[in-house]
mmCIF file of C-alpha atoms and ligand atoms in Angstrom:
data_model
loop_
_atom_site.group_PDB
_atom_site.id
_atom_site.type_symbol
_atom_site.label_atom_id
_atom_site.label_comp_id
_atom_site.label_asym_id
_atom_site.label_seq_id
_atom_site.Cartn_x
_atom_site.Cartn_y
_atom_site.Cartn_z
ATOM 1 C CA MET A 1 42.476 -3.163 59.733
ATOM 2 C CA ILE A 2 46.119 -3.249 59.453
ATOM 3 C CA VAL A 3 47.993 -5.940 61.544
ATOM 4 C CA VAL A 4 51.713 -4.770 62.759
ATOM 5 C CA LYS A 5 53.987 -7.057 64.533
ATOM 6 C CA LEU A 6 56.024 -4.859 66.626
ATOM 7 C CA GLY A 7 59.328 -6.556 67.196
ATOM 8 C CA GLY A 8 61.113 -6.258 71.105
ATOM 9 C CA SER A 9 63.987 -5.264 68.836
ATOM 10 C CA VAL A 10 62.149 -1.645 68.255
ATOM 11 C CA ALA A 11 61.276 -1.297 71.979
ATOM 12 C CA SER A 12 63.210 1.713 72.610
ATOM 13 C CA ASN A 13 61.077 3.675 69.860
ATOM 14 C CA VAL A 14 57.414 2.532 70.709
ATOM 15 C CA ARG A 15 56.571 6.251 71.528
ATOM 16 C CA ARG A 16 57.682 7.413 68.831
ATOM 17 C CA ILE A 17 55.977 4.507 66.636
ATOM 18 C CA LEU A 18 52.540 4.915 68.218
ATOM 19 C CA SER A 19 52.497 8.603 67.558
ATOM 20 C CA VAL A 20 53.491 7.797 63.912
ATOM 21 C CA LEU A 21 50.544 4.917 63.431
ATOM 22 C CA SER A 22 48.359 7.159 65.296
ATOM 23 C CA SER A 23 48.531 10.107 62.977
ATOM 24 C CA THR A 24 47.832 7.773 59.781
ATOM 25 C CA GLY A 25 44.148 7.465 61.151
ATOM 26 C CA ARG A 26 43.930 4.112 60.552
ATOM 27 C CA ASP A 27 42.676 0.890 62.770
ATOM 28 C CA ILE A 28 45.736 -1.121 63.996
ATOM 29 C CA LEU A 29 46.277 -4.032 65.669
ATOM 30 C CA ILE A 30 49.640 -4.211 67.385
ATOM 31 C CA VAL A 31 50.798 -7.650 67.644
ATOM 32 C CA PRO A 32 53.871 -7.797 70.357
ATOM 33 C CA GLY A 33 56.899 -9.617 69.628
ATOM 34 C CA GLY A 34 58.338 -11.507 72.600
ATOM 35 C CA TRP A 35 61.769 -8.865 73.608
ATOM 36 C CA ILE A 36 63.981 -9.852 76.884
ATOM 37 C CA PHE A 37 60.913 -11.904 78.122
ATOM 38 C CA ALA A 38 60.929 -14.362 75.224
ATOM 39 C CA ASP A 39 65.034 -14.362 75.152
ATOM 40 C CA GLN A 40 65.102 -15.130 79.143
ATOM 41 C CA ILE A 41 62.614 -18.624 78.090
ATOM 42 C CA ARG A 42 65.406 -19.371 75.383
ATOM 43 C CA ARG A 43 68.096 -19.326 78.385
ATOM 44 C CA LEU A 44 66.154 -21.670 80.358
ATOM 45 C CA ASN A 45 66.125 -24.688 77.973
ATOM 46 C CA VAL A 46 62.249 -25.396 78.886
ATOM 47 C CA LYS A 47 60.665 -28.261 76.458
ATOM 48 C CA ASP A 48 58.848 -26.673 73.477
ATOM 49 C CA GLU A 49 55.369 -27.617 74.631
ATOM 50 C CA GLN A 50 56.066 -24.932 77.971
ATOM 51 C CA ALA A 51 58.159 -22.880 76.169
ATOM 52 C CA HIS A 52 55.660 -22.014 73.409
ATOM 53 C CA TRP A 53 53.014 -20.821 76.102
ATOM 54 C CA MET A 54 55.488 -18.934 78.162
ATOM 55 C CA ALA A 55 56.497 -17.417 75.122
ATOM 56 C CA ILE A 56 53.343 -16.164 74.386
ATOM 57 C CA LEU A 57 53.172 -15.183 77.777
ATOM 58 C CA ALA A 58 56.035 -13.179 76.956
ATOM 59 C CA MET A 59 54.333 -11.303 74.067
ATOM 60 C CA GLU A 60 51.743 -10.484 76.600
ATOM 61 C CA GLN A 61 54.611 -8.891 78.606
ATOM 62 C CA PHE A 62 55.802 -6.649 75.976
ATOM 63 C CA GLY A 63 51.980 -5.405 75.358
ATOM 64 C CA TYR A 64 51.400 -4.370 78.556
ATOM 65 C CA TYR A 65 55.026 -2.692 77.675
ATOM 66 C CA ILE A 66 53.666 -0.879 74.652
ATOM 67 C CA SER A 67 50.486 -0.218 76.601
ATOM 68 C CA SER A 68 52.185 1.894 79.240
ATOM 69 C CA PHE A 69 52.666 4.553 76.573
ATOM 70 C CA GLY A 70 48.761 5.154 76.227
ATOM 71 C CA VAL A 71 47.653 2.621 73.819
ATOM 72 C CA GLU A 72 44.788 -0.009 75.228
ATOM 73 C CA THR A 73 45.096 -3.840 75.070
ATOM 74 C CA ILE A 74 42.612 -6.110 73.790
ATOM 75 C CA LYS A 75 42.277 -9.894 74.948
ATOM 76 C CA PRO A 76 40.132 -11.650 72.684
ATOM 77 C CA LYS A 77 38.780 -15.077 73.209
ATOM 78 C CA ASP A 78 37.996 -15.413 69.811
ATOM 79 C CA PHE A 79 38.685 -13.982 66.366
ATOM 80 C CA GLU A 80 34.830 -12.296 65.832
ATOM 81 C CA ASP A 81 36.000 -10.690 69.679
ATOM 82 C CA ILE A 82 38.555 -8.432 67.552
ATOM 83 C CA GLU A 83 36.694 -5.916 66.513
ATOM 84 C CA PHE A 84 37.628 -1.931 67.311
ATOM 85 C CA GLU A 85 38.403 1.364 66.347
ATOM 86 C CA GLY A 86 42.369 3.042 66.371
ATOM 87 C CA ILE A 87 44.875 1.331 67.811
ATOM 88 C CA LYS A 88 44.793 -1.987 69.821
ATOM 89 C CA VAL A 89 47.781 -3.965 71.386
ATOM 90 C CA LEU A 90 47.126 -7.633 71.397
ATOM 91 C CA LEU A 91 47.466 -9.882 74.698
ATOM 92 C CA PRO A 92 46.993 -12.931 72.566
ATOM 93 C CA TYR A 93 47.611 -15.985 75.069
ATOM 94 C CA GLU A 94 43.566 -16.498 75.507
ATOM 95 C CA LEU A 95 42.958 -16.495 71.825
ATOM 96 C CA ILE A 96 45.822 -18.775 70.900
ATOM 97 C CA LEU A 97 45.064 -21.253 73.819
ATOM 98 C CA ARG A 98 41.375 -21.249 72.608
ATOM 99 C CA ASN A 99 42.513 -21.781 68.874
ATOM 100 C CA ASP A 100 45.182 -24.055 69.502
ATOM 101 C CA GLU A 101 46.225 -24.478 65.811
ATOM 102 C CA LEU A 102 50.036 -23.691 65.142
ATOM 103 C CA PRO A 103 52.940 -26.115 66.346
ATOM 104 C CA HIS A 104 54.314 -25.608 69.647
ATOM 105 C CA SER A 105 58.002 -24.930 68.666
ATOM 106 C CA TRP A 106 60.351 -22.615 68.884
ATOM 107 C CA ASP A 107 59.674 -21.930 64.932
ATOM 108 C CA VAL A 108 56.521 -20.139 65.668
ATOM 109 C CA THR A 109 56.932 -16.938 67.431
ATOM 110 C CA SER A 110 55.492 -13.813 67.356
ATOM 111 C CA ASP A 111 55.921 -13.065 63.665
ATOM 112 C CA SER A 112 53.953 -16.677 62.583
ATOM 113 C CA ILE A 113 51.512 -15.502 65.090
ATOM 114 C CA ALA A 114 50.935 -12.148 63.762
ATOM 115 C CA ILE A 115 50.530 -13.782 60.076
ATOM 116 C CA TRP A 116 48.203 -16.512 61.647
ATOM 117 C CA ILE A 117 45.982 -13.819 62.836
ATOM 118 C CA ALA A 118 45.843 -11.343 60.145
ATOM 119 C CA SER A 119 44.803 -14.625 57.730
ATOM 120 C CA LYS A 120 42.430 -15.417 60.402
ATOM 121 C CA LEU A 121 41.072 -11.998 60.046
ATOM 122 C CA GLY A 122 40.584 -12.084 56.533
ATOM 123 C CA ILE A 123 43.603 -9.672 55.980
ATOM 124 C CA ASP A 124 46.019 -10.494 53.365
ATOM 125 C CA ASN A 125 49.186 -8.383 54.639
ATOM 126 C CA VAL A 126 51.178 -7.823 58.074
ATOM 127 C CA VAL A 127 53.647 -4.875 58.528
ATOM 128 C CA LYS A 128 56.754 -6.053 60.569
ATOM 129 C CA LEU A 129 58.596 -3.507 62.518
ATOM 130 C CA THR A 130 62.213 -4.713 63.538
ATOM 131 C CA ASN A 131 65.438 -2.952 63.985
ATOM 132 C CA VAL A 132 66.609 -3.778 60.435
ATOM 133 C CA ASP A 133 66.274 -2.191 57.017
ATOM 134 C CA GLY A 134 64.909 -5.248 55.776
ATOM 135 C CA ILE A 135 65.889 -8.899 54.527
ATOM 136 C CA ILE A 136 69.397 -8.665 54.186
ATOM 137 C CA LEU A 137 70.479 -11.526 51.506
ATOM 138 C CA ASN A 138 74.755 -11.203 50.580
ATOM 139 C CA ASP A 139 74.957 -8.048 52.574
ATOM 140 C CA ARG A 140 72.256 -6.081 50.716
ATOM 141 C CA VAL A 141 68.728 -5.156 51.577
ATOM 142 C CA VAL A 142 66.183 -7.133 48.993
ATOM 143 C CA GLU A 143 63.506 -4.750 48.005
ATOM 144 C CA ARG A 144 61.171 -7.790 47.181
ATOM 145 C CA ILE A 145 61.396 -11.348 47.427
ATOM 146 C CA ARG A 146 58.750 -14.199 47.369
ATOM 147 C CA ALA A 147 58.162 -15.911 50.499
ATOM 148 C CA SER A 148 58.861 -19.470 48.957
ATOM 149 C CA GLN A 149 62.376 -18.411 48.659
ATOM 150 C CA LEU A 150 63.032 -18.057 52.217
ATOM 151 C CA ILE A 151 62.027 -20.872 53.493
ATOM 152 C CA GLY A 152 64.684 -22.689 55.352
ATOM 153 C CA ILE A 153 67.006 -19.464 55.094
ATOM 154 C CA GLN A 154 68.020 -17.360 58.126
ATOM 155 C CA THR A 155 66.561 -13.883 58.169
ATOM 156 C CA CYS A 156 64.586 -11.580 60.837
ATOM 157 C CA LEU A 157 61.296 -13.550 60.183
ATOM 158 C CA ASP A 158 61.095 -16.817 62.309
ATOM 159 C CA LYS A 159 61.462 -19.996 60.550
ATOM 160 C CA TYR A 160 58.134 -20.863 60.151
ATOM 161 C CA ALA A 161 56.617 -17.551 58.753
ATOM 162 C CA PRO A 162 57.665 -18.076 55.145
ATOM 163 C CA LYS A 163 55.758 -21.374 54.923
ATOM 164 C CA LEU A 164 52.999 -20.221 56.501
ATOM 165 C CA MET A 165 53.483 -16.861 54.318
ATOM 166 C CA VAL A 166 52.240 -19.239 51.269
ATOM 167 C CA GLU A 167 49.909 -21.882 52.764
ATOM 168 C CA CYS A 168 48.131 -18.639 53.893
ATOM 169 C CA GLY A 169 48.310 -16.062 50.929
ATOM 170 C CA MET A 170 49.920 -13.832 52.607
ATOM 171 C CA ASP A 171 52.235 -10.563 52.057
ATOM 172 C CA THR A 172 54.540 -9.358 55.108
ATOM 173 C CA PHE A 173 56.377 -5.481 54.421
ATOM 174 C CA ILE A 174 59.437 -5.704 57.106
ATOM 175 C CA CYS A 175 60.424 -2.251 57.911
ATOM 176 C CA ASN A 176 62.655 -0.837 60.262
ATOM 177 C CA GLY A 177 60.851 0.746 63.418
ATOM 178 C CA LEU A 178 63.502 3.047 64.250
ATOM 179 C CA PHE A 179 63.102 5.178 61.481
ATOM 180 C CA ALA A 180 59.213 5.215 62.386
ATOM 181 C CA ASN A 181 58.014 7.634 59.464
ATOM 182 C CA ARG A 182 58.633 4.317 56.817
ATOM 183 C CA VAL A 183 56.359 2.795 58.451
ATOM 184 C CA LYS A 184 53.643 5.673 58.092
ATOM 185 C CA ASP A 185 54.781 5.542 54.001
ATOM 186 C CA TYR A 186 53.831 2.537 53.955
ATOM 187 C CA ILE A 187 50.570 2.966 55.378
ATOM 188 C CA THR A 188 49.683 5.891 53.546
ATOM 189 C CA LYS A 189 51.120 5.737 50.180
ATOM 190 C CA GLY A 190 51.786 2.174 49.849
ATOM 191 C CA ARG A 191 55.288 2.215 49.441
ATOM 192 C CA ALA A 192 58.691 2.739 51.831
ATOM 193 C CA LYS A 193 61.950 1.443 52.079
ATOM 194 C CA GLY A 194 61.992 -1.655 53.541
ATOM 195 C CA THR A 195 61.461 -5.468 52.135
ATOM 196 C CA LEU A 196 58.147 -6.883 50.686
ATOM 197 C CA VAL A 197 57.882 -10.603 51.376
ATOM 198 C CA GLU A 198 55.489 -11.966 48.576
ATOM 199 C CA GLY A 199 52.961 -14.811 49.931
ATOM 200 C CA ARG A 200 50.193 -13.825 47.643
HETATM 201 N N1 ATP B 301 68.767 -12.223 56.727
HETATM 202 C C1 ATP B 301 68.571 -11.311 57.697
HETATM 203 N N2 ATP B 301 67.877 -9.987 57.457
HETATM 204 C C2 ATP B 301 67.718 -9.392 58.070
HETATM 205 N N3 ATP B 301 67.524 -9.311 59.515
HETATM 206 C C3 ATP B 301 68.697 -10.621 59.765
HETATM 207 C C4 ATP B 301 68.407 -11.554 58.994
HETATM 208 N N4 ATP B 301 69.160 -12.721 59.431
HETATM 209 C C5 ATP B 301 69.255 -12.307 60.923
HETATM 210 N N5 ATP B 301 68.578 -11.021 61.409
HETATM 211 C C6 ATP B 301 68.708 -10.495 62.431
HETATM 212 O O1 ATP B 301 67.258 -10.491 62.716
HETATM 213 C C7 ATP B 301 66.908 -9.523 63.896
HETATM 214 C C8 ATP B 301 65.749 -8.944 64.125
HETATM 215 O O2 ATP B 301 65.150 -10.079 64.293
HETATM 216 P P1 ATP B 301 64.653 -10.184 66.333
HETATM 217 O O3 ATP B 301 63.973 -11.326 66.077
HETATM 218 O O4 ATP B 301 65.852 -9.851 66.762
HETATM 219 O O5 ATP B 301 63.530 -8.934 66.553
HETATM 220 P P2 ATP B 301 62.216 -8.619 66.306
HETATM 221 O O6 ATP B 301 61.861 -9.571 65.765
HETATM 222 O O7 ATP B 301 62.347 -7.166 65.629
HETATM 223 O O8 ATP B 301 61.928 -8.457 67.499
HETATM 224 P P3 ATP B 301 61.025 -9.783 68.661
HETATM 225 O O9 ATP B 301 62.061 -11.062 69.007
HETATM 226 O O10 ATP B 301 60.885 -9.397 70.366
HETATM 227 O O11 ATP B 301 59.852 -10.423 67.956
HETATM 228 C C9 ATP B 301 67.875 -8.484 63.148
HETATM 229 O O12 ATP B 301 68.590 -7.834 64.297
HETATM 230 C C10 ATP B 301 69.204 -9.172 62.237
HETATM 231 O O13 ATP B 301 70.472 -8.773 63.129
HETATM 232 MG MG1 MG B 302 62.207 -12.282 66.514
#
């Protein structure tokens, strides 16, 4: 199974992304970002504890949006329930409520959640689809970098993700979802334009 974190930043290209993912013939679990729904919550200045659950519900909202393009959702209660063929969109609220292991803070968003879920499923890499060509450092897209080097550095990953990747030995491939052929290349050929962040 492949875990693909689909960011709200590429919401405009969801139809094409789904069609390309489906053409790979692989089993793919889509973990939605929080998109505009999470941004709304950020503006409210709610306490971290409540904002955490509100933001996970924001992921569910974007999940239903993705699903409206013709892919089914799954709402597992536990990791053992995540078993399927084809492409599914994860609605993560119930799963996280029952497996409440991540810190309740804005440092932890859907990137960390996707990494944590992949790790729980015994998968060692995540694909993050976002609206940039990869991790940009000193105005250049980096081809590969160790997750440990990104701890404390602002990138398109959330703040907690690099640390979590080191802890659970997870790689993340950052890929521009506005050019959907790249994710196809990565899945089918193991190589594509983007950044490989190595936690393994
Ligand atoms: N060093 C960096 N390298 C790459 N992108 C960066 C960096 N610093 C900040 N960013 C910003 O991160 C943005 C992508 O992250 P953002 O959280 O906006 O979207 P997403 O993670 O795809 O979606 P969602 O928030 O719904 O999960 C890019 O548009 C880019 O401007
Ligand atoms: Mg984000």
